[in-house]
Amino acid sequence: MSDKWWHSAVVYQIYPRSFADSNGDGIGDLRGIIEHLDHLEDLGVDVVWLSPIYASPHDDNGYDISDYQAIDPLFGTFDDFDELLAGLHARGMKLVMDLVVNHTSDEHPWFVESASSTQNPKRDWYWWRSPRAGIAPGAHGAEPNNWGSFFSGSAWKLDPASGEYYLHLFSPKQPDLNWENPEVRDAVYAMMNWWLDRGVDGFRMDVINFISKVPSLPDVEVVPGHLFGDGYPYFGQGPRIHEFLHEMHDRVFAGREDRYLTVGEMPGVTVEDAQLFTDQDRAELDMVFQFEHVDLDHGPGGKWDHRDASVLDLKRSFGKWQKGLAAAGWNSLYWNNHDQPRVVSRFGDDGAARHQSATALATVLHLQRGTPYIYQGEELGMTNVPFQGISDFRDIETLNHYSEAVDVLGASPAQVLAALRRTSRDNARTPVQWSTDANAGFTTATPWIQANPNYTEINAAAQRDDPSSVLAYYRALIDLRHREPAISEGSFEMVLPEHPQIFAYTRTLGDRSLLVLVNLTGEPAEYGLPDAAEWVDARLVLTNLPGAPAIGEGHLAPWQALVISR
């Protein structure tokens, strides 16, 4: 058996501004979380990952941090934080903080100093460069290179006072830190240790594979029809990334690894990269968030260019990662987070089969080898939102894309809005649906973003005591992971790999085997197991459709999930 406690753990992500509002200002806060700790305990989760609660101007909803060692008054005080931490620990849960150190806010004192003078000692804490020769500063093409920002436009912003540009892979209010400078790394490690000393139990590290850049910051090819290029080849898995993460481990976690959880968000990471990052002998990270499966429905034009992702696409992606990290490393398992649309709307059926597809998708995910992550409201089967117009959206990425696509590139507003409704991060950021009270029971005021109108049907109060609810099914999945070593520690083997409807696999530890069979479509599915005789005397462990086809009958109802054991 592994000595890694997080192999059997389940993590729950809280996006604080949308979780629960305790003081009637329309924005979720720490006391709102405290008031719902019983919900988390009843669900059975082991770890809470808290999206940023630090001081921030909130240009990107707190992922632009102006003080890493202060609680934003929007969310509460350190007294509230300490009470939350104590409440989680008293219930046997751990707290993981969001670590955002690829960039800071432009209002962070470090950047304020850096921008104050080209001679300031902190000038080299960020990426400053002169404009291209022969082009007027501020004009298109004067930027130090042709990289685009993830939030549209150039990745460079001109500082008129000095005549130089600074790099921002995200918003202009999120300047990138220069990790080449050892003083930057010293300051980050000191801050991390400060939080661990306060009692937190680890970190989820935002875009941590971007912290090492190729220092020359070279130009890239620009795809026709785009204004800027993708600089990822020069900042994703940069030349010193493994050195930096190993140094972080030594300076922050060494000697106490068994207590803490470290997970790195890594857009674009490959299986081969992840093997290195998560191999425990290398002492870098416990696990990474990879994006392959949530990029499957992105077309050639990126996330706003939708393509259908098939069951085979999903199986091949998950199967590749399971195989790749089987010998060394560990998987993070997720469908949803604050940056992804709701899975039941994305890969399921958010209409008549919402319950069935939500539980089918949950089964596929939670019983694989790895640590499952639940995003707030996922355990209720929350869906995407019927946004009416651009004024309904709040997300900076969404608003910037609409402005660039419509106002600069001349795209059809109706077509752009259709893409936003499907893919916008705001789908994940509407209030958690607690009850049928006004605003889904989230707040007594006007919420910062409107609740999904289907809260009258989909809410925690209606599901809490319903044994047939999505919530009850999530409880059962979590309980199964906790009590079944074959789920937390067993091997993974794909079954029926080319079946176009059924996602099936086994989990085996010693002489104990479980078979997971899930129909991920809205049509009945026929199947034949290659080793059917071995499962003749199998017993039912879990199903999302009681009364549907049983073990060994060779067919599954639409969205049916069966877990059997021998």
XYZ file of C-alpha atoms in Angstrom, residues 272-459:
188
model
C 6.290 12.551 -20.790
C 6.579 15.912 -19.044
C 4.160 14.832 -16.320
C 6.138 11.649 -15.688
C 9.071 13.841 -14.702
C 7.089 16.399 -12.719
C 5.269 13.771 -10.621
C 7.933 11.086 -10.196
C 8.358 11.137 -6.415
C 12.049 10.260 -6.702
C 12.625 13.600 -8.454
C 11.032 15.637 -5.605
C 9.089 18.197 -7.647
C 5.268 17.879 -7.436
C 2.732 15.305 -6.272
C 0.532 15.658 -9.364
C -0.298 17.995 -12.246
C -3.432 19.267 -13.908
C -3.196 18.467 -17.610
C -5.627 19.827 -20.187
C -5.733 17.277 -22.979
C -9.216 15.913 -22.229
C -10.749 19.379 -21.771
C -9.207 20.561 -25.047
C -10.805 17.760 -27.075
C -13.806 19.882 -28.054
C -11.619 22.799 -29.165
C -11.314 23.258 -32.908
C -8.371 24.631 -34.915
C -9.276 28.146 -33.786
C -8.932 27.335 -30.090
C -11.406 27.173 -27.230
C -14.023 29.369 -28.902
C -14.021 27.176 -32.022
C -16.165 24.199 -31.002
C -15.832 20.672 -32.334
C -17.652 17.605 -31.073
C -15.566 15.279 -28.892
C -16.512 11.617 -29.126
C -16.530 8.937 -26.432
C -13.542 7.407 -28.228
C -11.697 10.721 -27.986
C -12.261 10.821 -24.238
C -11.283 7.170 -23.754
C -8.081 7.492 -25.726
C -7.056 10.605 -23.842
C -7.770 9.285 -20.361
C -6.299 5.894 -21.274
C -3.071 7.470 -22.484
C -2.610 9.348 -19.206
C -3.489 6.314 -17.108
C -0.921 4.217 -18.946
C 1.704 6.943 -19.016
C 1.650 7.595 -15.265
C 1.144 3.983 -14.162
C 4.755 3.165 -13.278
C 5.810 6.541 -11.888
C 3.749 9.622 -11.211
C 0.140 10.324 -10.411
C -2.955 11.696 -12.156
C -5.238 14.537 -11.177
C -8.785 13.624 -12.217
C -11.182 16.437 -13.029
C -14.030 17.458 -15.314
C -14.717 20.922 -13.913
C -12.968 23.879 -12.347
C -13.332 27.658 -12.339
C -11.962 27.832 -15.901
C -14.102 25.136 -17.526
C -17.776 25.017 -18.580
C -19.996 22.575 -16.691
C -19.337 18.972 -17.682
C -22.978 17.866 -17.739
C -23.601 20.484 -20.448
C -20.314 19.820 -22.188
C -20.019 16.038 -22.439
C -23.391 14.982 -21.027
C -27.055 15.896 -21.416
C -28.227 18.844 -19.347
C -31.861 18.307 -20.320
C -34.031 15.287 -19.587
C -31.020 13.057 -18.848
C -29.163 15.496 -16.609
C -29.165 13.206 -13.559
C -28.165 10.133 -15.542
C -25.376 11.821 -17.484
C -24.024 13.708 -14.454
C -23.681 10.478 -12.494
C -22.319 8.538 -15.479
C -19.595 11.126 -16.042
C -18.797 11.154 -12.325
C -18.409 7.363 -12.319
C -15.985 7.411 -15.248
C -13.813 10.001 -13.537
C -13.799 9.065 -9.857
C -12.881 5.405 -10.173
C -9.761 5.894 -12.292
C -6.249 5.829 -10.846
C -5.539 9.300 -9.496
C -6.923 11.942 -7.150
C -10.427 13.183 -8.081
C -11.325 16.877 -7.902
C -14.894 18.138 -7.512
C -15.687 21.729 -8.438
C -18.357 23.445 -6.361
C -21.847 22.602 -7.604
C -20.619 19.660 -9.659
C -21.931 17.375 -6.926
C -25.388 18.850 -7.587
C -25.261 18.440 -11.353
C -25.118 22.193 -12.010
C -25.251 23.130 -15.691
C -24.136 25.825 -18.102
C -26.037 29.093 -18.003
C -28.459 30.541 -20.608
C -26.673 33.886 -20.873
C -28.797 36.295 -22.917
C -26.271 38.895 -24.010
C -22.750 40.152 -23.504
C -23.886 42.271 -20.528
C -24.585 39.048 -18.600
C -20.915 38.012 -18.651
C -18.257 39.076 -16.138
C -15.112 37.132 -17.086
C -12.228 39.221 -18.442
C -11.203 36.539 -20.955
C -14.762 36.343 -22.278
C -15.260 40.104 -22.538
C -11.891 40.655 -24.209
C -12.544 37.898 -26.732
C -15.930 39.364 -27.637
C -14.445 42.829 -28.068
C -11.580 41.614 -30.250
C -13.689 39.212 -32.303
C -16.573 41.616 -32.946
C -15.003 45.074 -32.854
C -11.575 44.324 -34.337
C -11.993 41.221 -36.498
C -15.607 41.871 -37.566
C -17.103 38.558 -36.458
C -20.850 38.087 -36.139
C -22.016 39.037 -32.606
C -24.567 36.209 -32.655
C -21.930 33.612 -33.539
C -19.519 34.909 -30.917
C -22.234 34.870 -28.263
C -23.087 31.283 -29.151
C -19.458 30.315 -28.517
C -19.396 32.245 -25.248
C -22.511 30.485 -23.959
C -20.888 27.126 -24.607
C -17.346 27.791 -23.422
C -17.097 30.893 -21.204
C -15.526 30.491 -17.790
C -18.566 32.289 -16.369
C -20.515 29.028 -16.767
C -18.577 27.761 -13.745
C -18.755 30.997 -11.795
C -22.446 31.552 -11.191
C -23.538 31.102 -7.560
C -23.722 27.687 -5.956
C -27.369 26.667 -5.925
C -28.174 26.076 -2.270
C -31.974 26.346 -2.227
C -35.092 27.695 -3.933
C -34.738 30.990 -2.055
C -34.017 34.123 -4.085
C -30.659 34.017 -5.853
C -30.415 30.278 -5.159
C -29.888 30.981 -1.462
C -26.444 32.385 -2.286
C -27.098 35.953 -1.151
C -29.824 38.286 0.106
C -28.465 41.028 -2.179
C -27.946 41.332 -5.915
C -25.272 38.723 -6.749
C -22.120 39.818 -8.550
C -23.175 37.466 -11.364
C -26.708 36.176 -11.751
C -27.644 32.695 -10.596
C -28.602 30.106 -13.178
C -32.418 30.264 -13.357
C -32.654 26.483 -13.047
C -31.782 26.755 -9.325
C -35.461 26.224 -8.541
C -34.985 22.639 -9.732
C -31.285 22.039 -9.107
C -30.211 22.888 -5.569
